[in-house]
């Protein structure tokens, strides 16, 4: 299980990505390996704080399995392993990346450290020297007590909402379909039922709009302004340029999405 204390006996700095970070790497990494963490459930239960005021999207967060088991989730099962990727940050850039990552503590995400299990076919040369057992990785999690945590949602309503949502980073549906694709590619066992079901529902929504001749609901969304949801639940609108200056270390708005964050 995770802890908020950094590992005491590990020289290398590793980050675990479970959402868009899988396909949009953090800055200054030199190794990327697939694998999983245990004791969590991945759900699209976090408000996408870079959406727009009219259509805030949804991104994934991790929920402790013991807490998830106490909730009335429409998706009643979840895999024991949450697959993703771990990135090793170059030693001479760790301080810079840590500072960059600390920005993620705003908008509902907090730092945790959790054991990461590399996939069985990972080249041993990519692992830390004399590594025995899992690697301690940093992960950003939107915990249930943050203002943007939605909790359980009806899957059909959630899919419809994702279809209608768009922000400066792009279409929320692309985030979902992108996550589905990369999870399917990591390993024969890395698929996620929650993600797959939402993706299938989303495809059905898209097909319905097309068959009925309806316009794409995101076509008229103004993404020039983003909305940030503060810890006290209030909102603050900022322009895309202002937001980009605030997070000037990242190569793109998408890189901030998690680092999902670890979204």
GROMACS .gro file of N, CA and C in nm, residues 14 33-37 83 86 115-123 127-128 131 133-135:
model
   69
   14UNK      N    1   1.171   0.745  -0.932
   14UNK     CA    2   1.078   0.689  -1.030
   14UNK      C    3   0.938   0.746  -1.009
   33UNK      N    4   0.928   0.176  -1.808
   33UNK     CA    5   0.900   0.033  -1.801
   33UNK      C    6   0.752   0.011  -1.764
   34UNK      N    7   0.689  -0.087  -1.826
   34UNK     CA    8   0.550  -0.119  -1.793
   34UNK      C    9   0.543  -0.205  -1.667
   35UNK      N   10   0.429  -0.200  -1.602
   35UNK     CA   11   0.408  -0.281  -1.483
   35UNK      C   12   0.281  -0.239  -1.412
   36UNK      N   13   0.272  -0.271  -1.285
   36UNK     CA   14   0.147  -0.245  -1.214
   36UNK      C   15   0.171  -0.213  -1.068
   37UNK      N   16   0.065  -0.158  -1.005
   37UNK     CA   17   0.061  -0.140  -0.861
   37UNK      C   18  -0.062  -0.214  -0.810
   83UNK      N   19  -0.247  -0.138  -1.407
   83UNK     CA   20  -0.133  -0.129  -1.497
   83UNK      C   21  -0.105   0.015  -1.536
   86UNK      N   22   0.626   0.311  -1.531
   86UNK     CA   23   0.713   0.384  -1.438
   86UNK      C   24   0.824   0.451  -1.519
  115UNK      N   25   0.459   0.081  -0.408
  115UNK     CA   26   0.542  -0.021  -0.475
  115UNK      C   27   0.493  -0.048  -0.618
  116UNK      N   28   0.586  -0.048  -0.710
  116UNK     CA   29   0.558  -0.074  -0.851
  116UNK      C   30   0.623  -0.206  -0.890
  117UNK      N   31   0.545  -0.293  -0.953
  117UNK     CA   32   0.594  -0.424  -0.993
  117UNK      C   33   0.619  -0.424  -1.144
  118UNK      N   34   0.744  -0.432  -1.188
  118UNK     CA   35   0.772  -0.434  -1.331
  118UNK      C   36   0.713  -0.558  -1.397
  119UNK      N   37   0.672  -0.545  -1.522
  119UNK     CA   38   0.622  -0.659  -1.597
  119UNK      C   39   0.730  -0.765  -1.607
  120UNK      N   40   0.689  -0.890  -1.620
  120UNK     CA   41   0.784  -1.001  -1.617
  120UNK      C   42   0.882  -1.000  -1.732
  121UNK      N   43   0.846  -0.937  -1.844
  121UNK     CA   44   0.934  -0.938  -1.960
  121UNK      C   45   1.022  -0.812  -1.972
  122UNK      N   46   1.026  -0.733  -1.867
  122UNK     CA   47   1.111  -0.612  -1.869
  122UNK      C   48   1.258  -0.653  -1.864
  123UNK      N   49   1.339  -0.589  -1.946
  123UNK     CA   50   1.482  -0.614  -1.948
  123UNK      C   51   1.542  -0.579  -1.812
  127UNK      N   52   1.620  -0.202  -1.482
  127UNK     CA   53   1.581  -0.192  -1.342
  127UNK      C   54   1.694  -0.133  -1.258
  128UNK      N   55   1.662  -0.080  -1.140
  128UNK     CA   56   1.768  -0.029  -1.052
  128UNK      C   57   1.869  -0.137  -1.021
  131UNK      N   58   1.824  -0.464  -0.789
  131UNK     CA   59   1.685  -0.449  -0.748
  131UNK      C   60   1.624  -0.585  -0.712
  133UNK      N   61   1.254  -0.716  -0.570
  133UNK     CA   62   1.119  -0.676  -0.534
  133UNK      C   63   1.076  -0.551  -0.608
  134UNK      N   64   0.964  -0.492  -0.566
  134UNK     CA   65   0.909  -0.377  -0.638
  134UNK      C   66   0.993  -0.250  -0.622
  135UNK      N   67   0.970  -0.156  -0.712
  135UNK     CA   68   1.035  -0.025  -0.709
  135UNK      C   69   0.940   0.073  -0.642
   0.00000   0.00000   0.00000
